[in-house]
Coordinates of C-alpha atoms and ligand atoms in Angstrom, one line a residue:
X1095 CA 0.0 0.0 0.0
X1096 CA 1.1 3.5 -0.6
X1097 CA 0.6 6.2 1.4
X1098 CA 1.5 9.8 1.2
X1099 CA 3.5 10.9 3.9
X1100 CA 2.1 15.0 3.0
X1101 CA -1.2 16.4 3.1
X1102 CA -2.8 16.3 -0.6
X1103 CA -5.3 18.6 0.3
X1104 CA -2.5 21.7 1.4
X1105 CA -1.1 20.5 -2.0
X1106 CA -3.7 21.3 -4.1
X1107 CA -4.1 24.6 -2.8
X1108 CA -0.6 25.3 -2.9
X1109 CA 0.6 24.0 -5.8
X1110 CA -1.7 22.1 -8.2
X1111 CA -1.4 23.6 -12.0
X1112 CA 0.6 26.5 -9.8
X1113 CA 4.0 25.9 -9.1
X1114 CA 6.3 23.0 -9.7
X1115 CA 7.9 21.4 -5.7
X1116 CA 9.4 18.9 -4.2
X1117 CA 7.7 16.9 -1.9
X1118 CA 10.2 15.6 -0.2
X1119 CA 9.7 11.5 1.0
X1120 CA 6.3 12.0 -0.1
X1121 CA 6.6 8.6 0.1
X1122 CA 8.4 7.1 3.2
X1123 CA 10.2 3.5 3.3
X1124 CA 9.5 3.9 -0.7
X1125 CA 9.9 0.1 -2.4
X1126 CA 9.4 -0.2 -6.2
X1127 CA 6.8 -1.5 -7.4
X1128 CA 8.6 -3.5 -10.6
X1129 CA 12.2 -4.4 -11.3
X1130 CA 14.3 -2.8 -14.3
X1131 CA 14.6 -6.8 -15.6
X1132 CA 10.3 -6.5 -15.1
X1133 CA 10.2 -3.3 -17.1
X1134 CA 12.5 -4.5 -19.8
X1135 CA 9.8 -7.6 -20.0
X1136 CA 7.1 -5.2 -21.1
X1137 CA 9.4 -3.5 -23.3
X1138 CA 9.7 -6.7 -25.4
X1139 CA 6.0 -6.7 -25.3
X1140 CA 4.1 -5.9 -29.1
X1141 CA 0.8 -4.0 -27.2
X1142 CA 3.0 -2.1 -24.9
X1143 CA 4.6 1.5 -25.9
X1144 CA 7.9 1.9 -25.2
X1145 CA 11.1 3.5 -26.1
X1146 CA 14.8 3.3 -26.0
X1147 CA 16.7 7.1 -26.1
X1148 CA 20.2 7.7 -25.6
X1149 CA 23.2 10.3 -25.7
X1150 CA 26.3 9.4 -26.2
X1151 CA 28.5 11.8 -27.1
X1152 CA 25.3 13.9 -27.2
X1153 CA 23.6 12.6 -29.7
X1154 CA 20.6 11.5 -29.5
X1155 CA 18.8 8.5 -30.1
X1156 CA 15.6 7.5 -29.6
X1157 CA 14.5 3.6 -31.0
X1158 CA 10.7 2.8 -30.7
X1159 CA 10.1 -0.8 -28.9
X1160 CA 8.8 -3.5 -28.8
X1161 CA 12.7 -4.6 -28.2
X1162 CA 14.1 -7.9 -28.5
X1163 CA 15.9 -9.5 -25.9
X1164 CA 19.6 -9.5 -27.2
X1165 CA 18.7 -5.8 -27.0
X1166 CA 19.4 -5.7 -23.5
X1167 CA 22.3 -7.6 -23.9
X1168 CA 24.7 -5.5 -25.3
X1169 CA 23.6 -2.0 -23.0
X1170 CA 26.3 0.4 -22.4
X1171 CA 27.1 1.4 -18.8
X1172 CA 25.5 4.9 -19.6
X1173 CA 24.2 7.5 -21.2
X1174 CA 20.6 5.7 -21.6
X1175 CA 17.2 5.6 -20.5
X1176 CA 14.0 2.7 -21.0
X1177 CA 10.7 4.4 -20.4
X1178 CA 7.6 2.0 -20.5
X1179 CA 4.2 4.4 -21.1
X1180 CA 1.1 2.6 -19.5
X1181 CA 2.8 0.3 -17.1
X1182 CA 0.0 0.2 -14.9
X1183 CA -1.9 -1.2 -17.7
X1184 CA 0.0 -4.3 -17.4
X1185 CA 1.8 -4.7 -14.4
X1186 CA -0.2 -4.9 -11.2
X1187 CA 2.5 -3.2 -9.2
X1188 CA 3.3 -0.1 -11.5
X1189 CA -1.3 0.3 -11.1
X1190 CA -0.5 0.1 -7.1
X1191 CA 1.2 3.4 -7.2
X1192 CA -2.5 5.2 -8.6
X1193 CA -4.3 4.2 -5.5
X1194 CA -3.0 7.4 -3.5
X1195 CA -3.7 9.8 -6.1
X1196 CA -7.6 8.8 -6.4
X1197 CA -8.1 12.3 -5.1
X1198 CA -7.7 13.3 -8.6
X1199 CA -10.3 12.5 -10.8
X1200 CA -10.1 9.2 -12.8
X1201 CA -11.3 11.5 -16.2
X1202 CA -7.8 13.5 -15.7
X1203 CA -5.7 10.9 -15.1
X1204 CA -3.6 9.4 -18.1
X1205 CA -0.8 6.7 -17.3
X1206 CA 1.8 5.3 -15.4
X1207 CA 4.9 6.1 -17.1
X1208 CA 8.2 4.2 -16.2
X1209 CA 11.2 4.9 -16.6
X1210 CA 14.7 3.4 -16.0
X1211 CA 17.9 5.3 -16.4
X1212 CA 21.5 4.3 -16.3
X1213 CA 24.2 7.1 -15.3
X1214 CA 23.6 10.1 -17.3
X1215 CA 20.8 9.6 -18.6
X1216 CA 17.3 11.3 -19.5
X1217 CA 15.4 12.7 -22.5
X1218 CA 16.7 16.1 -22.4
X1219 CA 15.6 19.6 -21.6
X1220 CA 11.6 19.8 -22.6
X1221 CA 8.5 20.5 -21.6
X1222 CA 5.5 18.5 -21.3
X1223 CA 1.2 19.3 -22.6
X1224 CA 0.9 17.1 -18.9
X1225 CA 1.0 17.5 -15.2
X1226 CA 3.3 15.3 -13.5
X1227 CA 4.4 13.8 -10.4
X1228 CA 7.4 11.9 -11.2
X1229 CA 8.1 9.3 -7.9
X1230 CA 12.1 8.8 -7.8
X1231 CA 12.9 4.8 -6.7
X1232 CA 15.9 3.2 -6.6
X1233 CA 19.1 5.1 -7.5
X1234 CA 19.2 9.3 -7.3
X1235 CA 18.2 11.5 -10.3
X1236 CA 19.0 15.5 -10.7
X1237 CA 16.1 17.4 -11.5
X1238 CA 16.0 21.3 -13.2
X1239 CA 13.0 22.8 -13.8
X1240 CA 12.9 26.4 -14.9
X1241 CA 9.8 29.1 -14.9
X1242 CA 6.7 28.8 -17.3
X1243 CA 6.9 28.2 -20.8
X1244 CA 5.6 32.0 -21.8
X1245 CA 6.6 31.9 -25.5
X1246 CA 10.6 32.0 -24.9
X1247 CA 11.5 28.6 -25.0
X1248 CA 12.2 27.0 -28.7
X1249 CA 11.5 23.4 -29.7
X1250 CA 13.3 21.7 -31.6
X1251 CA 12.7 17.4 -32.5
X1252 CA 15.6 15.7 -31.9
X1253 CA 16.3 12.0 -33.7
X1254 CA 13.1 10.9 -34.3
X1255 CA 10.3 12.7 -32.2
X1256 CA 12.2 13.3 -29.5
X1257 CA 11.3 17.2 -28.5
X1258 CA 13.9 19.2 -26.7
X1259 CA 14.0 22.9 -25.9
X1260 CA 17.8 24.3 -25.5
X1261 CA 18.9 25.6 -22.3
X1262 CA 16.3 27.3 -19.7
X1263 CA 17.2 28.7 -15.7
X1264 CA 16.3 26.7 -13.7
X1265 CA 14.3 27.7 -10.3
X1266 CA 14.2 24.0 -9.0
X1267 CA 17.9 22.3 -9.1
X1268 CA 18.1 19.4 -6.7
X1269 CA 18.5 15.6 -6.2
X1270 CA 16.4 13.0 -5.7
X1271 CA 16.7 10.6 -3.7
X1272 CA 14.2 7.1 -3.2
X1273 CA 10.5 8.3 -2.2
X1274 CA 11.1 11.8 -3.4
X1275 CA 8.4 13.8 -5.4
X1276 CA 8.7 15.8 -7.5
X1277 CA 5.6 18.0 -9.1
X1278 CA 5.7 19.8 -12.5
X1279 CA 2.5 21.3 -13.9
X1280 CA 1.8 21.5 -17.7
X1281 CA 4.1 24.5 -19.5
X1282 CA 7.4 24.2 -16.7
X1283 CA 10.6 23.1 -18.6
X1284 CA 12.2 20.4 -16.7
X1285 CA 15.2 18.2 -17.3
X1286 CA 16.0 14.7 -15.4
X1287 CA 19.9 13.9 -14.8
X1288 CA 20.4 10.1 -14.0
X1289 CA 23.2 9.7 -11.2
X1290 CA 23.0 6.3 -10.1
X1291 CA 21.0 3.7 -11.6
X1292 CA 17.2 4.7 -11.2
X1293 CA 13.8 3.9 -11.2
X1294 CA 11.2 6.5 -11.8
X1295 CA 7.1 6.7 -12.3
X1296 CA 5.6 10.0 -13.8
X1297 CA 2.0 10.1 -12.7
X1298 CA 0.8 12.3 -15.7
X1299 CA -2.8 13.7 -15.8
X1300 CA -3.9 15.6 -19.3
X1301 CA -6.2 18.3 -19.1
X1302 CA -8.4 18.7 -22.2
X1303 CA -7.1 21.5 -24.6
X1304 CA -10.4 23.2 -26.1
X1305 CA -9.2 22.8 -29.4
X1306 CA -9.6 18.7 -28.8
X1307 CA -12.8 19.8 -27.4
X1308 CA -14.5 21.5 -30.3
X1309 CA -12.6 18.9 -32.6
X1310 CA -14.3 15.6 -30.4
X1311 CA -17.3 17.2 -30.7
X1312 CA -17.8 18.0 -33.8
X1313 CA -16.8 14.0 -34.5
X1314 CA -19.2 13.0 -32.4
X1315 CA -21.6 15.0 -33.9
X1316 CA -21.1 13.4 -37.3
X1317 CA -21.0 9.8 -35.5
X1318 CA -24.3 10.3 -34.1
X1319 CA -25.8 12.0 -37.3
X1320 CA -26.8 14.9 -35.2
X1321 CA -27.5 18.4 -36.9
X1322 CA -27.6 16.9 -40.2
X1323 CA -29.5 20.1 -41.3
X1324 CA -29.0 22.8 -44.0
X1325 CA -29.7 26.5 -42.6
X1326 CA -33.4 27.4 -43.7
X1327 CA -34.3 31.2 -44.8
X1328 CA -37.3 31.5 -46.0
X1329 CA -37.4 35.2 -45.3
X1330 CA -34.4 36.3 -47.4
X1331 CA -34.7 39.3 -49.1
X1332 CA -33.6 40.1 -52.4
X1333 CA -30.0 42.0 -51.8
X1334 CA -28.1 45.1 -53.0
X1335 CA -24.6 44.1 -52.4
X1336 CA -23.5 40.2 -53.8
X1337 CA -20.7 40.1 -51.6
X1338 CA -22.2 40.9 -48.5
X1339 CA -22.6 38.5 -45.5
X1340 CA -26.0 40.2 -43.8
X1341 CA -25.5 40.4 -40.1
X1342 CA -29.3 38.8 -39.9
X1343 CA -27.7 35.9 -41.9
X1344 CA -24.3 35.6 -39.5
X1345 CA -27.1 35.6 -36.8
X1346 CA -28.8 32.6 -38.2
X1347 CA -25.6 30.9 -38.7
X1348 CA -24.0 31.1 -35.0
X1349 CA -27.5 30.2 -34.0
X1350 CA -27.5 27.3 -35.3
X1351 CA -23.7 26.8 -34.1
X1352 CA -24.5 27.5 -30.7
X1353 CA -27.7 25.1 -30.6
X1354 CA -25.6 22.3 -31.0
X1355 CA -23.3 23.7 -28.3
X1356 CA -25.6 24.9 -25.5
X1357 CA -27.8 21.0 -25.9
X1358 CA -26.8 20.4 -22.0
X1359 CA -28.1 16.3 -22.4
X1360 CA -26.3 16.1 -25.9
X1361 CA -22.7 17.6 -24.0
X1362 CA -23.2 15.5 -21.2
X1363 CA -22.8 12.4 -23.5
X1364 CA -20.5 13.8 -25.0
X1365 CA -18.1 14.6 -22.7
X1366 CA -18.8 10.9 -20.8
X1367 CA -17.9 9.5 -23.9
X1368 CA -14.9 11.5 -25.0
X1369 CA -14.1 11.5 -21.3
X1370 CA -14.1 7.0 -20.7
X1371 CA -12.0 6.7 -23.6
X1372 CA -7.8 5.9 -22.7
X1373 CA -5.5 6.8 -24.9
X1374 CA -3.4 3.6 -24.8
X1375 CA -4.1 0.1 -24.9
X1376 CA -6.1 -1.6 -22.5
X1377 CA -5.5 -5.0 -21.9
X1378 CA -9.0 -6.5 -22.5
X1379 CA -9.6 -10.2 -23.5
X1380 CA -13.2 -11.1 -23.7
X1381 CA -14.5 -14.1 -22.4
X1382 CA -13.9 -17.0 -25.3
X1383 CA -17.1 -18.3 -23.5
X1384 CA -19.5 -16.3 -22.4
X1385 CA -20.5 -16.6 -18.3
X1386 CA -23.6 -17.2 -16.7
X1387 CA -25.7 -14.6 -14.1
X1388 CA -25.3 -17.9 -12.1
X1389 CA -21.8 -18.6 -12.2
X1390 CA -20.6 -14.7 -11.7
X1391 CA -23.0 -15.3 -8.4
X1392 CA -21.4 -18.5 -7.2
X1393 CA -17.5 -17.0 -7.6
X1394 CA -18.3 -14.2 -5.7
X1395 CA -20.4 -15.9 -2.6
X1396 CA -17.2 -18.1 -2.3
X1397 CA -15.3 -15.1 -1.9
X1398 CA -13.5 -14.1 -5.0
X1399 CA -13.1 -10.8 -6.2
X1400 CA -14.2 -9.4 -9.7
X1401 CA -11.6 -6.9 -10.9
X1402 CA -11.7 -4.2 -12.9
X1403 CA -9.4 -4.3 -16.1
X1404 CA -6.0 -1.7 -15.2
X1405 CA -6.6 1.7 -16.6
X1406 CA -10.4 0.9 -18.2
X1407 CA -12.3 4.3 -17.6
X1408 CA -15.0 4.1 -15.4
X1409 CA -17.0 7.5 -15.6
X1410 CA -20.4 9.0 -14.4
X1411 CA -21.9 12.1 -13.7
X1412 CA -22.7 13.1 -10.3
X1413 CA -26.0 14.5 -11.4
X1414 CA -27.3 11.5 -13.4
X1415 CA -25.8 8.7 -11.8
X1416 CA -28.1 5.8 -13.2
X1417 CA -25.8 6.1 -16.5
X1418 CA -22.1 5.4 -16.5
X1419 CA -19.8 6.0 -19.2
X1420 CA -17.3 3.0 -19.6
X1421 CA -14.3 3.0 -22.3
X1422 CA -16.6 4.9 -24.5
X1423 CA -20.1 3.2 -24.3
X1424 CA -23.0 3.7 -22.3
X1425 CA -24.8 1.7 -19.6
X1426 CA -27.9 2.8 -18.0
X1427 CA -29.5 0.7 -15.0
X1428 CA -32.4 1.8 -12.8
X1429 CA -32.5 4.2 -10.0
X1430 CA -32.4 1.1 -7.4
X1431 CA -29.4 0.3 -8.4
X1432 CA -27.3 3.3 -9.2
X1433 CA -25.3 3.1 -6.1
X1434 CA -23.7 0.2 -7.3
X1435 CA -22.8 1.5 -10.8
X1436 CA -21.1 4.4 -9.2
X1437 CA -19.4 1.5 -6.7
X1438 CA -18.2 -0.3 -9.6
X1439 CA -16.7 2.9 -11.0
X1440 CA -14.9 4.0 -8.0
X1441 CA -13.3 0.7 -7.5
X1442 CA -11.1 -1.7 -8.9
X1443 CA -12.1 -4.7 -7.5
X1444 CA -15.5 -6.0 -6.2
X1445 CA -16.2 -8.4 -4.3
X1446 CA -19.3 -10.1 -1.9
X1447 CA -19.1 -7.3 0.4
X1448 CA -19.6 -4.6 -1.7
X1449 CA -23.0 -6.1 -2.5
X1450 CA -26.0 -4.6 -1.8
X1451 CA -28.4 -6.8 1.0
X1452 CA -30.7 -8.1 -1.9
X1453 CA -29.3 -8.1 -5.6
X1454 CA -31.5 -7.6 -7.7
X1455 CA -31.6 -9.8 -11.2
X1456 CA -30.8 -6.5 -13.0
X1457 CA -27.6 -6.0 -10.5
X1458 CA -26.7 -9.9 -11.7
X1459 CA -27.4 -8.6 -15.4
X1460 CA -24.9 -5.5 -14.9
X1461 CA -22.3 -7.9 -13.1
X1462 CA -22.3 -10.3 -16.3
X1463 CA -22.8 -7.8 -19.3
X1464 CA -19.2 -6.4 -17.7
X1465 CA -17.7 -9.1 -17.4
X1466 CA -18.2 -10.7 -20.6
X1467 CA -17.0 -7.5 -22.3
X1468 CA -14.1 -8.3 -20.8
X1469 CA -13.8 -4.9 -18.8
X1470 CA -14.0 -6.9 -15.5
X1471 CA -12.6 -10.1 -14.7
X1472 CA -12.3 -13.0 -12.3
X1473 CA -9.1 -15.0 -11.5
X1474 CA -8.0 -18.0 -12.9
X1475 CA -9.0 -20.9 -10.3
Ligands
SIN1549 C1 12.3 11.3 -17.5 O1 12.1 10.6 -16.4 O2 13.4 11.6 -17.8 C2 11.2 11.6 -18.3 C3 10.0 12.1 -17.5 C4 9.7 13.5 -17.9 O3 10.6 14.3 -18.0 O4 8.5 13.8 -18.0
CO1550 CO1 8.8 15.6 -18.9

């Protein structure tokens, strides 16, 4: 279990999308969760992102997994770095490290990103579209991060897609050492030094950008066939000018823009669905055969627990909790049992005493229709 040794409330106040900080043994007695030799497993893994970047001699390299193992055989001593995106979506103990930051909401939330360095290295001086709490394990990492991107910093792609900015000041210079913190909002340059072998997890949450807003929505308006109108005028008048946009005519125009927009039920669904979909791979395998009401019943009254597939987006809103929004698609149930569809959304794993006193057969239903999707799933006995 881990357990912040700060208080996350005083954090968000203080510094949440304000300021970058260290929080210093945020995490006390820290242990990693995976091994490098674990992390280089995933790595060889074809569903799994991952990449390879190094800098001898200062240049840099960056070589897109999934590796194969004589890969790791022939490592230099340094100047390197492996960093796995999505861990948590496939190693149980990289998705341990999420439980303390549930006080962020699961729709900002992106990945578990792991990373291990040898002696000097990183990925350069950059800045990232994410918020990030990178958690230093084993081995101690140096760490510059400079004021808020305001226009003066210049990218530039190095190798292939790596982006680096040059040089910045930084504000933040220190070492970390295991259990360290350290907190960079969206826009802060930062830079990562490896000393000593490490181990580190960046936390990253993604705000929306309303650009990906208007952009989702306007696919989703085509997906659903919605406002599949032509603007209707009637009333037009025969005009002096040809060229001339009437500002009646722009009026009718950004009405109909804004309809779509201000549709509170059609932006609800919306934002559910854009919201429940992750942007890497989850790893689902439906059912080969399909399970029974019955049999879902039986494993749990013997004490098993259903669990929740790593990183599968579990979303409602709090006004209209008898619909959840889950990787993308909808399920509705009945008021009697929306308490348990917001249970099974907090939580990653059910079991017979999160049931309510008298399951219902709809509550059975749920239960089955998730698990035969293949978003929740029992263990192997
Ligand atoms: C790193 O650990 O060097 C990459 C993490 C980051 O800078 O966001
Ligand atoms: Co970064």
């Amino acid at each position: 279990m881990y357990q912040f040794n700060f208080n996350f409330e005083q954090f968000m106040l203080d510094y949440w999308q304000k300021k970058p900080t260290i929080l210093r043994q945020g995490f006390s007695n820290f242990d990693d969760p995976i091994s490098a030799e674990e992390l280089a497993g995933l790595s060889l893994e074809e569903e799994i992102d991952s990449r390879f970047i190094s800098n001898h001699d200062h240049n840099w390299k960056v070589e897109h997994g999934p590796f194969d193992e004589s890969f790791f055989g022939e490592l230099a001593e340094s100047h390197w770095q492996l960093v796995v995106q999505a861990a948590n979506h496939w190693h149980p103990g990289a998705a341990q490290l999420v439980e303390p930051f549930r006080r962020l909401p699961q729709w900002l939330f992106d990945d578990v990103m792991v990373c291990f360095s040898a002696p000097q290295g990183g990925v350069g001086p950059h800045i990232d579209q994410y918020d990030v709490f990178i958690i230093q394990g084993q081995g101690q990492r140096r760490w510059r991060v400079g004021p808020k991107d305001m226009g003066q910093y210049q990218e530039t792609i190095k190798a292939n897609a790596l982006k680096q900015i040059k040089s910045f000041e930084a504000e933040i210079d220190d070492v970390l050492e295991p259990g360290d913190i350290l907190y960079i909002p969206a826009g802060f340059p930062h830079e990562g030094h490896t000393l000593t072998p490490s181990l580190s997890y960046s936390i990253g949450y993604r705000s929306p950008k309303e650009q990906e807003l208007l952009s989702n929505f306007a696919d989703y308006v085509l997906a659903h066939d919605l406002g599949d109108v032509h603007l209707h005028a009637p009333d037009m008048k025969a005009q002096q000018s040809f060229g001339e946009i009437k500002q009646e005519h722009l009026a009718k125009l950004t009405t109909m823009l804004k309809a779509a927009t201000e549709d509170d039920d059609l932006l609800r669904e919306f934002v559910g669905s854009m919201l429940s979909q992750s942007r890497h791979m989850l790893n689902i395998v439906p059912e080969e055969d399909e399970s029974s009401e019955q049999e879902i019943q039986q494993y749990l009254f013997q004490g098993s627990e259903l669990h929740k597939v790593a990183g599968l987006k579990t979303l409602y809103h709090d006004t209209h909790p008898t619909v959840a929004y889950i990787n993308g698609e909808r399920f509705d149930v009945s008021e009697e049992i929306q308490s348990q569809l917001s249970l099974l959304c907090n939580l990653e794993h059910y079991n017979r005493h999160h049931l309510p006193q008298a399951p219902t057969a709809e509550h059975w239903q749920l239960l089955t229709t998730l698990v035969n999707k293949g978003y929740w799933y029992m263990d192997e006995l």
